[in-house]
C-alpha cells in the first residue's frame, strides 16, 4: 500500500475525550472515529488490525472443531420471550419495532437464536458434539460506554455455542474452548489470565473470564505469580483428547487460580504472600457452561443412544475483537505510539522515503517496496512529499514492527537503515540485505 493512496487520518493534537492511552492512540493513529456515543467507524488502519485479530480467532476456533456461520444482528422478540430473557434483560437491550409493529431487538448475544437454529436441524445424538460460532456485531445500551471501543455500545463479538448430550460432554466442550482461548490470546502477543467468574445474565454454574493485565483495566485479579509463566497449549493440541484438555484446564485453574476477590478463593490463602500477584486487567473473553437453561425452555432435544429424548447441554463462549484491539495497545505502546506484535500489525513493515522526488531515493524505495509486496509482506510505503521528521513520527505512531529508512546519503552507497520499532535499534544494510532480512520468514 502506498501511503499517498491510503486513507490515513492521523490527528496532530491529543484528543481531549480520550482518558486512556489506547483510546488516545487509536484516535491519533486514525484507527477509529466515533459516530455517536459508543458507536464507531473502523477506519482503514483500524480495520486492518481488526481483520488480523479476527483471522487468528477464526483459525483457533476452527482448529478446536467449532464451525462458523453468520446470524443476523436483528432478532425477533418472540425468541427471547421463549427463553424468558426478553423482560429480564432490561434497558441494555435496544428494542425496535418494524413497519408491521412487530417487536424486534438488536441482539446483545445469541443464545436464543442459536438454540432455534439447533432445534430446527439436529435431532440425534449422532450429530453431537457440535459447536457453532460467528463473528458479528452486538448492541448493548451500556449505562457508561467509555474508553473508545474498549466498552462501546455497538461492538463485535465472536460468540460460540456448544451442544452436547450430557454434562460430561459439555465440560469437554468447555475445556476445548479454554485451550483454544489460551492459544488465541498468546498468538496476539498477549498473556491472558483465566479467572473464575460470575455468570450474570447468561446464567449457569461454571464460568471463566480471560483477563489481560493492564493498569487501566476494569477488573481486579489475584493469582499466583507463577501463573504468568504457564505454558500455552501447542499447535499440536489434540482437541479430542478429553484427559489432555482436562489436564490443561486443571493446571490453569488449580490452587494458583486467579480470582476477582480474596474471599472468593478459599485456596487462595494457601499462596504465601510475596508469591501473590494482584493486578488490574481487561476482560477480553468470557466462557460459560449453563447446562439446559435455554435448551429446556426452547425445546432443544436429541434422541440419545438409549432411544429416549435428551435435552442438550450447552455452553457459550465470547471474545470481544473490538475490545482486544485496544487491549493489545494498552499492553504494547510507548510515548511515541503503538508497538504492534507482528501477528496483528496493520502493516508488518513501513518503507520511509526520506526524500520523495529524489530519483535515487525513489528508485531504491520502489525496489524494496516491490520486493516486499512480491514476497507477501504487508508493507506500507510512505511515498508522500513530506519532511522526514513527520514521516518518522507517523511511522512510530502507527507502529509497524519494522521501518526501512531510505535517505539520499545511504542510497548513494546502496544502503538503507532498518529500525526495530520496539527496541529502537537501527542497523545499516545494503538494499539487497534489507530485502532478504524482511522477506525471510514470510
Ligand atoms: C458468551 C458468548 C456473552 O455474551 N454469550 C455469547 C456470552 N458473554 S459476555 O461476557 O457478556 O461478552 C463476551 C465478550 O464480549 C466483549 N464485550 C464487549 N466489548 C466491547 N464493548 C462492550 N460493551 C462489550 N461487552 C462485552 C468482551 O470481550 C466479553 O468478554
Short mmCIF file of C-alpha atoms and ligand atoms in Angstrom, two decimals:
data_model
loop_
_atom_site.label_atom_id
_atom_site.label_comp_id
_atom_site.label_asym_id
_atom_site.label_seq_id
_atom_site.Cartn_x
_atom_site.Cartn_y
_atom_site.Cartn_z
CA UNK A 1 0.00 0.00 0.00
CA UNK A 2 1.24 3.45 -0.95
CA UNK A 3 0.54 5.99 1.76
CA UNK A 4 -0.33 8.58 -0.91
CA UNK A 5 -3.26 6.36 -1.94
CA UNK A 6 -4.26 5.14 1.52
CA UNK A 7 -6.78 6.83 3.80
CA UNK A 8 -4.73 7.53 6.90
CA UNK A 9 -6.42 10.04 9.19
CA UNK A 10 -3.67 10.93 11.68
CA UNK A 11 -4.58 13.54 14.31
CA UNK A 12 -1.88 16.04 15.27
CA UNK A 13 -3.45 17.03 18.59
CA UNK A 14 -4.18 14.79 21.54
CA UNK A 15 -7.95 14.22 21.55
CA UNK A 16 -9.41 15.61 24.79
CA UNK A 17 -12.09 12.96 25.23
CA UNK A 18 -9.59 10.10 25.47
CA UNK A 19 -8.94 9.08 29.08
CA UNK A 20 -6.71 6.07 28.47
CA UNK A 21 -3.69 5.58 26.27
CA UNK A 22 -5.24 3.03 23.87
CA UNK A 23 -8.19 5.32 23.14
CA UNK A 24 -5.86 8.27 22.57
CA UNK A 25 -3.58 6.28 20.26
CA UNK A 26 -6.47 4.74 18.31
CA UNK A 27 -7.85 8.21 17.61
CA UNK A 28 -4.45 9.76 16.89
CA UNK A 29 -3.39 6.96 14.55
CA UNK A 30 -6.69 7.17 12.69
CA UNK A 31 -7.97 3.71 13.59
CA UNK A 32 -11.50 4.64 14.64
CA UNK A 33 -13.92 7.54 14.57
CA UNK A 34 -16.84 7.94 16.96
CA UNK A 35 -20.18 8.29 15.16
CA UNK A 36 -22.39 8.64 18.22
CA UNK A 37 -21.94 7.69 21.84
CA UNK A 38 -20.32 4.24 21.99
CA UNK A 39 -20.69 3.67 18.23
CA UNK A 40 -17.62 3.67 15.99
CA UNK A 41 -16.47 3.57 12.39
CA UNK A 42 -13.39 1.40 11.94
CA UNK A 43 -11.18 3.44 9.61
CA UNK A 44 -8.88 1.57 7.18
CA UNK A 45 -5.88 1.35 9.55
CA UNK A 46 -8.04 0.02 12.39
CA UNK A 47 -9.92 -2.31 10.05
CA UNK A 48 -6.66 -3.99 9.03
CA UNK A 49 -5.85 -4.76 12.67
CA UNK A 50 -9.39 -5.93 13.40
CA UNK A 51 -9.25 -8.27 10.38
CA UNK A 52 -5.99 -9.80 11.62
CA UNK A 53 -7.39 -10.27 15.13
CA UNK A 54 -10.49 -11.92 13.65
CA UNK A 55 -8.38 -14.17 11.42
CA UNK A 56 -6.48 -15.50 14.45
CA UNK A 57 -9.71 -16.02 16.39
CA UNK A 58 -11.24 -17.82 13.40
CA UNK A 59 -8.21 -20.09 12.90
CA UNK A 60 -8.18 -21.15 16.53
CA UNK A 61 -11.94 -21.67 16.66
CA UNK A 62 -11.74 -23.86 13.55
CA UNK A 63 -8.74 -25.74 14.93
CA UNK A 64 -10.71 -26.59 18.07
CA UNK A 65 -13.51 -28.03 15.95
CA UNK A 66 -16.00 -25.16 16.00
CA UNK A 67 -17.93 -24.40 12.79
CA UNK A 68 -18.62 -20.88 11.52
CA UNK A 69 -21.99 -19.48 10.46
CA UNK A 70 -23.44 -15.96 10.43
CA UNK A 71 -26.57 -14.97 12.30
CA UNK A 72 -28.28 -11.59 11.86
CA UNK A 73 -27.92 -8.59 14.17
CA UNK A 74 -31.69 -8.08 14.38
CA UNK A 75 -33.72 -10.67 16.23
CA UNK A 76 -37.40 -11.19 16.83
CA UNK A 77 -38.63 -10.57 20.38
CA UNK A 78 -40.54 -13.88 20.26
CA UNK A 79 -37.36 -15.90 20.62
CA UNK A 80 -36.46 -14.02 23.77
CA UNK A 81 -39.96 -14.39 25.15
CA UNK A 82 -39.49 -18.15 24.83
CA UNK A 83 -36.38 -18.14 26.99
CA UNK A 84 -37.81 -15.58 29.41
CA UNK A 85 -34.97 -13.13 28.84
CA UNK A 86 -37.00 -10.53 26.90
CA UNK A 87 -38.23 -8.91 30.09
CA UNK A 88 -35.24 -9.88 32.22
CA UNK A 89 -32.62 -8.19 30.02
CA UNK A 90 -33.77 -4.67 30.85
CA UNK A 91 -32.56 -1.39 29.43
CA UNK A 92 -29.32 -2.74 27.97
CA UNK A 93 -31.37 -4.22 25.15
CA UNK A 94 -32.17 -1.96 22.21
CA UNK A 95 -35.78 -2.64 21.29
CA UNK A 96 -37.15 -1.76 17.87
CA UNK A 97 -40.45 -2.16 16.02
CA UNK A 98 -40.65 -2.97 12.32
CA UNK A 99 -43.29 -1.48 9.96
CA UNK A 100 -45.78 -4.18 10.98
CA UNK A 101 -45.28 -3.10 14.59
CA UNK A 102 -43.58 -6.42 15.35
CA UNK A 103 -41.20 -6.16 18.29
CA UNK A 104 -37.58 -6.74 17.30
CA UNK A 105 -34.28 -6.18 19.04
CA UNK A 106 -30.64 -5.61 18.16
CA UNK A 107 -29.00 -8.76 19.54
CA UNK A 108 -26.85 -8.30 22.68
CA UNK A 109 -25.94 -12.04 22.40
CA UNK A 110 -27.28 -15.07 20.52
CA UNK A 111 -28.08 -17.96 22.89
CA UNK A 112 -31.75 -17.95 21.89
CA UNK A 113 -31.16 -17.68 18.16
CA UNK A 114 -28.55 -20.43 18.02
CA UNK A 115 -30.83 -22.69 20.08
CA UNK A 116 -33.51 -22.05 17.47
CA UNK A 117 -31.07 -22.94 14.64
CA UNK A 118 -30.08 -26.09 16.51
CA UNK A 119 -33.62 -27.32 17.19
CA UNK A 120 -34.55 -26.81 13.53
CA UNK A 121 -31.94 -29.26 12.26
CA UNK A 122 -30.44 -31.51 14.91
CA UNK A 123 -32.47 -34.48 16.10
CA UNK A 124 -29.94 -37.17 17.01
CA UNK A 125 -27.03 -37.56 19.42
CA UNK A 126 -25.05 -38.76 16.39
CA UNK A 127 -24.75 -35.13 15.25
CA UNK A 128 -23.10 -34.19 18.57
CA UNK A 129 -20.82 -32.75 19.76
CA UNK A 130 -21.50 -29.56 17.87
CA UNK A 131 -20.03 -26.09 18.32
CA UNK A 132 -21.27 -23.23 16.13
CA UNK A 133 -19.81 -19.73 16.16
CA UNK A 134 -20.00 -16.41 14.38
CA UNK A 135 -18.24 -13.08 14.47
CA UNK A 136 -20.99 -10.49 14.44
CA UNK A 137 -21.92 -7.05 15.77
CA UNK A 138 -23.80 -6.84 19.04
CA UNK A 139 -25.53 -3.95 20.74
CA UNK A 140 -25.73 -3.29 24.47
CA UNK A 141 -27.04 0.04 25.63
CA UNK A 142 -24.37 0.30 28.34
CA UNK A 143 -25.01 2.96 31.00
CA UNK A 144 -21.41 4.14 30.67
CA UNK A 145 -19.79 3.42 27.35
CA UNK A 146 -16.18 4.55 27.70
CA UNK A 147 -12.57 4.16 26.68
CA UNK A 148 -13.42 4.09 22.97
CA UNK A 149 -14.04 0.61 21.59
CA UNK A 150 -13.00 -0.92 24.92
CA UNK A 151 -16.53 -0.51 26.26
CA UNK A 152 -18.79 0.55 23.43
CA UNK A 153 -22.49 0.12 22.77
CA UNK A 154 -22.09 -1.47 19.36
CA UNK A 155 -19.21 -3.95 19.36
CA UNK A 156 -18.00 -7.04 17.62
CA UNK A 157 -18.16 -10.40 19.36
CA UNK A 158 -17.01 -13.86 18.46
CA UNK A 159 -19.64 -15.98 20.10
CA UNK A 160 -19.54 -19.76 20.01
CA UNK A 161 -22.20 -22.13 21.30
CA UNK A 162 -21.64 -25.78 22.17
CA UNK A 163 -24.22 -28.58 22.20
CA UNK A 164 -23.66 -31.92 23.93
CA UNK A 165 -25.69 -34.91 25.06
CA UNK A 166 -24.79 -34.54 28.73
CA UNK A 167 -22.81 -32.58 31.28
CA UNK A 168 -19.65 -34.63 30.72
CA UNK A 169 -19.63 -33.82 27.01
CA UNK A 170 -20.35 -30.17 27.71
CA UNK A 171 -17.45 -29.94 30.16
CA UNK A 172 -15.13 -31.29 27.46
CA UNK A 173 -16.53 -28.65 25.07
CA UNK A 174 -15.74 -26.05 27.75
CA UNK A 175 -12.17 -27.34 28.11
CA UNK A 176 -11.73 -27.28 24.34
CA UNK A 177 -12.65 -23.61 24.21
CA UNK A 178 -10.50 -22.93 27.28
CA UNK A 179 -7.41 -24.27 25.48
CA UNK A 180 -8.36 -22.52 22.22
CA UNK A 181 -8.61 -19.19 24.09
CA UNK A 182 -5.16 -19.58 25.66
CA UNK A 183 -3.76 -20.14 22.16
CA UNK A 184 -5.75 -17.30 20.61
CA UNK A 185 -4.57 -14.60 23.02
CA UNK A 186 -0.99 -15.82 23.05
CA UNK A 187 -0.82 -15.59 19.25
CA UNK A 188 -1.70 -11.90 19.61
CA UNK A 189 1.28 -11.38 21.88
CA UNK A 190 -0.92 -11.30 24.98
CA UNK A 191 -0.82 -13.18 28.24
CA UNK A 192 -4.40 -13.81 29.26
CA UNK A 193 -5.28 -15.00 32.74
CA UNK A 194 -8.37 -17.18 33.11
CA UNK A 195 -10.30 -16.07 36.16
CA UNK A 196 -13.28 -17.75 37.80
CA UNK A 197 -16.27 -15.53 37.15
CA UNK A 198 -19.92 -14.78 37.79
CA UNK A 199 -22.36 -15.83 35.09
CA UNK A 200 -24.65 -12.78 35.22
CA UNK A 201 -27.47 -12.60 32.67
CA UNK A 202 -26.09 -15.52 30.64
CA UNK A 203 -26.62 -17.98 33.52
CA UNK A 204 -25.05 -21.28 34.56
CA UNK A 205 -22.67 -22.52 37.24
CA UNK A 206 -19.26 -22.63 35.54
CA UNK A 207 -17.63 -19.61 34.01
CA UNK A 208 -14.24 -18.04 33.37
CA UNK A 209 -13.21 -14.61 32.22
CA UNK A 210 -9.95 -14.18 30.32
CA UNK A 211 -8.12 -11.13 31.62
CA UNK A 212 -5.26 -9.17 30.04
CA UNK A 213 -3.17 -7.42 32.66
CA UNK A 214 -3.25 -3.62 32.28
CA UNK A 215 -3.31 -0.81 34.83
CA UNK A 216 -6.34 0.77 33.20
CA UNK A 217 -8.35 -2.47 33.38
CA UNK A 218 -11.76 -2.53 34.99
CA UNK A 219 -11.35 -5.92 36.69
CA UNK A 220 -9.20 -6.77 39.69
CA UNK A 221 -7.24 -10.05 39.61
CA UNK A 222 -5.49 -12.06 42.30
CA UNK A 223 -3.38 -15.09 41.45
CA UNK A 224 -0.05 -16.84 41.97
CA UNK A 225 2.77 -15.09 40.16
CA UNK A 226 3.85 -18.38 38.52
CA UNK A 227 0.63 -18.12 36.58
CA UNK A 228 2.39 -15.77 34.21
CA UNK A 229 4.89 -18.48 33.25
CA UNK A 230 2.49 -21.34 32.48
CA UNK A 231 2.86 -22.97 29.05
CA UNK A 232 0.39 -22.20 26.30
CA UNK A 233 -1.10 -25.28 24.58
CA UNK A 234 0.86 -26.01 21.38
CA UNK A 235 -0.27 -26.09 17.77
CA UNK A 236 -0.39 -29.90 18.01
CA UNK A 237 -3.00 -29.87 20.78
CA UNK A 238 -5.45 -32.71 20.25
CA UNK A 239 -8.88 -31.22 20.86
CA UNK A 240 -10.47 -34.69 21.05
CA UNK A 241 -8.21 -35.74 23.93
CA UNK A 242 -10.54 -35.49 26.92
CA UNK A 243 -7.90 -36.22 29.57
CA UNK A 244 -5.30 -33.99 27.92
CA UNK A 245 -7.60 -30.97 27.81
CA UNK A 246 -8.79 -31.67 31.33
CA UNK A 247 -5.16 -31.53 32.45
CA UNK A 248 -4.68 -28.13 30.79
CA UNK A 249 -7.83 -26.82 32.46
CA UNK A 250 -6.84 -28.24 35.87
CA UNK A 251 -3.40 -26.71 35.71
CA UNK A 252 -4.71 -23.25 34.89
CA UNK A 253 -7.47 -23.43 37.48
CA UNK A 254 -5.55 -25.20 40.25
CA UNK A 255 -4.62 -23.68 43.59
CA UNK A 256 -2.90 -20.98 41.60
CA UNK A 257 -6.23 -19.99 40.10
CA UNK A 258 -7.00 -16.36 39.59
CA UNK A 259 -9.98 -14.84 41.32
CA UNK A 260 -11.53 -11.43 41.45
CA UNK A 261 -11.87 -11.20 45.21
CA UNK A 262 -9.81 -12.64 48.01
CA UNK A 263 -12.78 -14.12 49.89
CA UNK A 264 -13.97 -15.83 46.72
CA UNK A 265 -10.96 -18.13 46.86
CA UNK A 266 -10.56 -20.40 49.87
CA UNK A 267 -7.47 -21.97 48.31
CA UNK A 268 -6.02 -18.58 47.65
CA UNK A 269 -4.89 -18.03 51.20
CA UNK A 270 -2.60 -21.02 50.59
CA UNK A 271 -0.47 -18.83 48.37
CA UNK A 272 2.25 -17.25 50.52
CA UNK A 273 2.46 -13.51 50.48
CA UNK A 274 5.24 -12.46 48.13
CA UNK A 275 4.13 -15.12 45.64
CA UNK A 276 0.76 -13.49 45.18
CA UNK A 277 0.03 -11.25 42.29
CA UNK A 278 -2.66 -8.64 42.48
CA UNK A 279 -3.29 -6.59 39.41
CA UNK A 280 -5.86 -4.92 37.23
CA UNK A 281 -6.96 -6.31 33.92
CA UNK A 282 -9.20 -6.11 30.88
CA UNK A 283 -11.76 -8.85 30.24
CA UNK A 284 -11.27 -9.89 26.61
CA UNK A 285 -13.11 -13.20 26.72
CA UNK A 286 -15.76 -14.93 28.79
CA UNK A 287 -16.89 -18.56 28.68
CA UNK A 288 -19.96 -20.17 30.24
CA UNK A 289 -21.39 -23.61 30.86
CA UNK A 290 -25.10 -23.22 31.58
CA UNK A 291 -26.45 -26.73 31.05
CA UNK A 292 -30.06 -26.85 29.89
CA UNK A 293 -31.12 -23.27 30.67
CA UNK A 294 -32.00 -22.41 27.05
CA UNK A 295 -32.47 -25.91 25.59
CA UNK A 296 -35.08 -26.73 28.25
CA UNK A 297 -37.04 -23.51 27.75
CA UNK A 298 -36.87 -23.72 23.96
CA UNK A 299 -37.20 -27.47 23.45
CA UNK A 300 -33.77 -28.32 22.03
CA UNK A 301 -33.67 -32.11 22.35
CA UNK A 302 -32.00 -35.02 20.61
CA UNK A 303 -32.62 -38.72 20.58
CA UNK A 304 -29.95 -40.44 22.67
CA UNK A 305 -28.28 -43.84 22.17
CA UNK A 306 -30.95 -45.20 24.57
CA UNK A 307 -33.70 -44.18 22.14
CA UNK A 308 -35.02 -41.57 24.57
CA UNK A 309 -35.18 -37.79 24.18
CA UNK A 310 -32.49 -35.79 25.93
CA UNK A 311 -32.41 -32.05 26.47
CA UNK A 312 -28.99 -30.91 25.24
CA UNK A 313 -26.36 -29.33 27.47
CA UNK A 314 -25.00 -26.03 26.24
CA UNK A 315 -22.21 -23.55 26.78
CA UNK A 316 -21.41 -20.18 25.23
CA UNK A 317 -18.02 -18.62 24.63
CA UNK A 318 -17.36 -14.96 23.86
CA UNK A 319 -14.38 -12.94 22.71
CA UNK A 320 -14.54 -9.19 22.03
CA UNK A 321 -12.37 -8.37 18.98
CA UNK A 322 -13.18 -4.64 19.13
CA UNK A 323 -12.06 -4.68 22.79
CA UNK A 324 -9.00 -6.81 22.07
CA UNK A 325 -7.54 -4.18 19.75
CA UNK A 326 -7.30 -1.50 22.50
CA UNK A 327 -6.24 -4.20 24.99
CA UNK A 328 -3.27 -5.05 22.77
CA UNK A 329 -2.37 -1.35 22.59
CA UNK A 330 -2.61 -1.00 26.39
CA UNK A 331 -0.13 -3.87 26.63
CA UNK A 332 2.22 -2.65 23.90
CA UNK A 333 3.00 1.02 23.31
CA UNK A 334 5.50 3.75 24.24
CA UNK A 335 5.46 7.53 24.33
CA UNK A 336 5.74 7.72 20.53
CA UNK A 337 2.86 5.43 19.69
CA UNK A 338 1.72 1.88 19.17
CA UNK A 339 4.08 -1.12 19.00
CA UNK A 340 2.18 -3.85 17.18
CA UNK A 341 3.02 -7.50 17.66
CA UNK A 342 3.73 -8.72 14.10
CA UNK A 343 0.72 -11.08 14.05
CA UNK A 344 -1.80 -8.23 14.31
CA UNK A 345 0.13 -5.29 12.85
CA UNK A 346 -1.81 -3.28 10.23
CA UNK A 347 1.43 -3.33 8.25
CA UNK A 348 4.37 -5.57 9.05
CA UNK A 349 6.83 -3.04 7.64
CA UNK A 350 6.89 0.57 6.54
CA UNK A 351 9.28 1.89 3.91
CA UNK A 352 10.14 5.52 4.62
CA UNK A 353 11.37 7.59 1.71
CA UNK A 354 13.24 10.47 3.39
CA UNK A 355 13.35 12.49 0.19
CA UNK A 356 10.44 11.73 -2.11
CA UNK A 357 11.15 13.19 -5.55
CA UNK A 358 14.86 12.40 -5.34
CA UNK A 359 15.48 9.99 -8.21
CA UNK A 360 17.82 7.62 -6.37
CA UNK A 361 15.67 7.52 -3.20
CA UNK A 362 12.51 6.90 -5.21
CA UNK A 363 14.18 4.08 -7.16
CA UNK A 364 15.56 2.40 -4.02
CA UNK A 365 12.20 2.61 -2.23
CA UNK A 366 10.28 1.31 -5.24
CA UNK A 367 12.66 -1.62 -5.45
CA UNK A 368 12.28 -2.52 -1.78
CA UNK A 369 8.52 -1.93 -1.78
CA UNK A 370 8.07 -4.10 -4.88
CA UNK A 371 10.21 -6.92 -3.50
CA UNK A 372 8.34 -6.97 -0.18
CA UNK A 373 4.96 -6.94 -1.91
CA UNK A 374 6.07 -9.85 -4.11
CA UNK A 375 7.14 -11.80 -1.06
CA UNK A 376 3.72 -11.31 0.53
CA UNK A 377 4.85 -8.89 3.24
CA UNK A 378 2.13 -6.45 4.32
CA UNK A 379 4.08 -3.30 3.57
CA UNK A 380 3.21 0.39 3.65
CA UNK A 381 5.33 2.72 1.51
CA UNK A 382 5.47 6.31 2.76
CA UNK A 383 5.89 7.94 -0.65
CA UNK A 384 4.38 11.26 0.41
CA UNK A 385 6.01 14.60 -0.19
CA UNK A 386 6.59 15.41 3.46
CA UNK A 387 9.60 16.16 5.61
CA UNK A 388 11.44 13.16 7.06
CA UNK A 389 10.72 14.13 10.69
CA UNK A 390 6.97 13.99 10.13
CA UNK A 391 7.32 10.62 8.41
CA UNK A 392 9.29 9.18 11.33
CA UNK A 393 6.64 10.39 13.78
CA UNK A 394 3.86 8.83 11.70
CA UNK A 395 5.72 5.53 11.42
CA UNK A 396 6.28 5.38 15.18
CA UNK A 397 2.66 6.33 15.88
CA UNK A 398 1.06 3.67 13.66
CA UNK A 399 3.53 1.14 14.99
CA UNK A 400 4.62 -1.15 12.14
CA UNK A 401 7.16 -3.53 13.76
CA UNK A 402 9.92 -2.74 11.22
CA UNK A 403 10.85 0.51 9.49
CA UNK A 404 13.03 0.65 6.38
CA UNK A 405 14.52 4.12 6.07
CA UNK A 406 15.98 5.29 2.78
CA UNK A 407 17.81 8.64 2.58
CA UNK A 408 19.97 10.21 -0.15
CA UNK A 409 23.29 9.64 1.63
CA UNK A 410 22.77 5.91 2.30
CA UNK A 411 21.17 5.20 -1.04
CA UNK A 412 24.20 6.76 -2.82
CA UNK A 413 26.24 3.87 -1.43
CA UNK A 414 23.47 1.32 -1.94
CA UNK A 415 22.42 1.24 1.72
CA UNK A 416 19.30 1.74 3.85
CA UNK A 417 18.59 1.67 7.57
CA UNK A 418 16.34 -0.80 9.32
CA UNK A 419 14.74 0.24 12.60
CA UNK A 420 13.07 -2.10 15.05
CA UNK A 421 10.03 -0.21 16.35
CA UNK A 422 10.08 -2.00 19.70
CA UNK A 423 13.73 -1.72 20.68
CA UNK A 424 14.54 1.35 18.60
CA UNK A 425 17.67 -0.43 17.34
CA UNK A 426 18.91 0.68 13.94
CA UNK A 427 21.09 -1.20 11.52
CA UNK A 428 22.58 -0.19 8.18
CA UNK A 429 22.27 -2.81 5.46
CA UNK A 430 22.68 -2.96 1.70
CA UNK A 431 19.38 -2.75 -0.15
CA UNK A 432 19.64 -6.46 -1.07
CA UNK A 433 20.39 -7.49 2.52
CA UNK A 434 17.46 -5.41 3.78
CA UNK A 435 15.13 -7.11 1.28
CA UNK A 436 16.44 -10.53 2.33
CA UNK A 437 16.04 -9.75 6.00
CA UNK A 438 12.43 -8.65 5.57
CA UNK A 439 11.34 -11.42 3.24
CA UNK A 440 12.91 -14.34 5.09
CA UNK A 441 10.33 -15.96 7.29
CA UNK A 442 7.44 -14.90 5.05
C1 LIG B 1 -20.67 -15.58 25.65
C2 LIG B 1 -20.86 -15.59 24.17
C3 LIG B 1 -21.61 -13.36 26.45
O1 LIG B 1 -22.31 -12.52 25.95
N1 LIG B 1 -22.88 -15.01 25.21
C4 LIG B 1 -22.30 -15.33 23.94
C5 LIG B 1 -21.87 -14.86 26.21
N2 LIG B 1 -20.58 -13.07 27.24
S1 LIG B 1 -20.10 -11.58 27.66
O2 LIG B 1 -19.11 -11.75 28.66
O3 LIG B 1 -21.20 -10.78 28.01
O4 LIG B 1 -19.43 -10.95 26.37
C6 LIG B 1 -18.37 -11.63 25.72
C7 LIG B 1 -17.22 -10.70 25.40
O5 LIG B 1 -17.67 -9.62 24.59
C8 LIG B 1 -16.91 -8.47 24.86
N3 LIG B 1 -17.78 -7.35 25.26
C9 LIG B 1 -17.62 -6.07 24.89
N4 LIG B 1 -16.71 -5.48 24.09
C10 LIG B 1 -16.79 -4.16 23.90
N5 LIG B 1 -17.76 -3.38 24.43
C11 LIG B 1 -18.71 -3.92 25.24
N6 LIG B 1 -19.67 -3.14 25.75
C12 LIG B 1 -18.66 -5.33 25.50
N7 LIG B 1 -19.42 -6.20 26.22
C13 LIG B 1 -18.87 -7.41 26.07
C14 LIG B 1 -15.95 -8.81 25.99
O6 LIG B 1 -14.69 -9.16 25.44
C15 LIG B 1 -16.61 -10.03 26.61
O7 LIG B 1 -15.67 -10.88 27.23
#
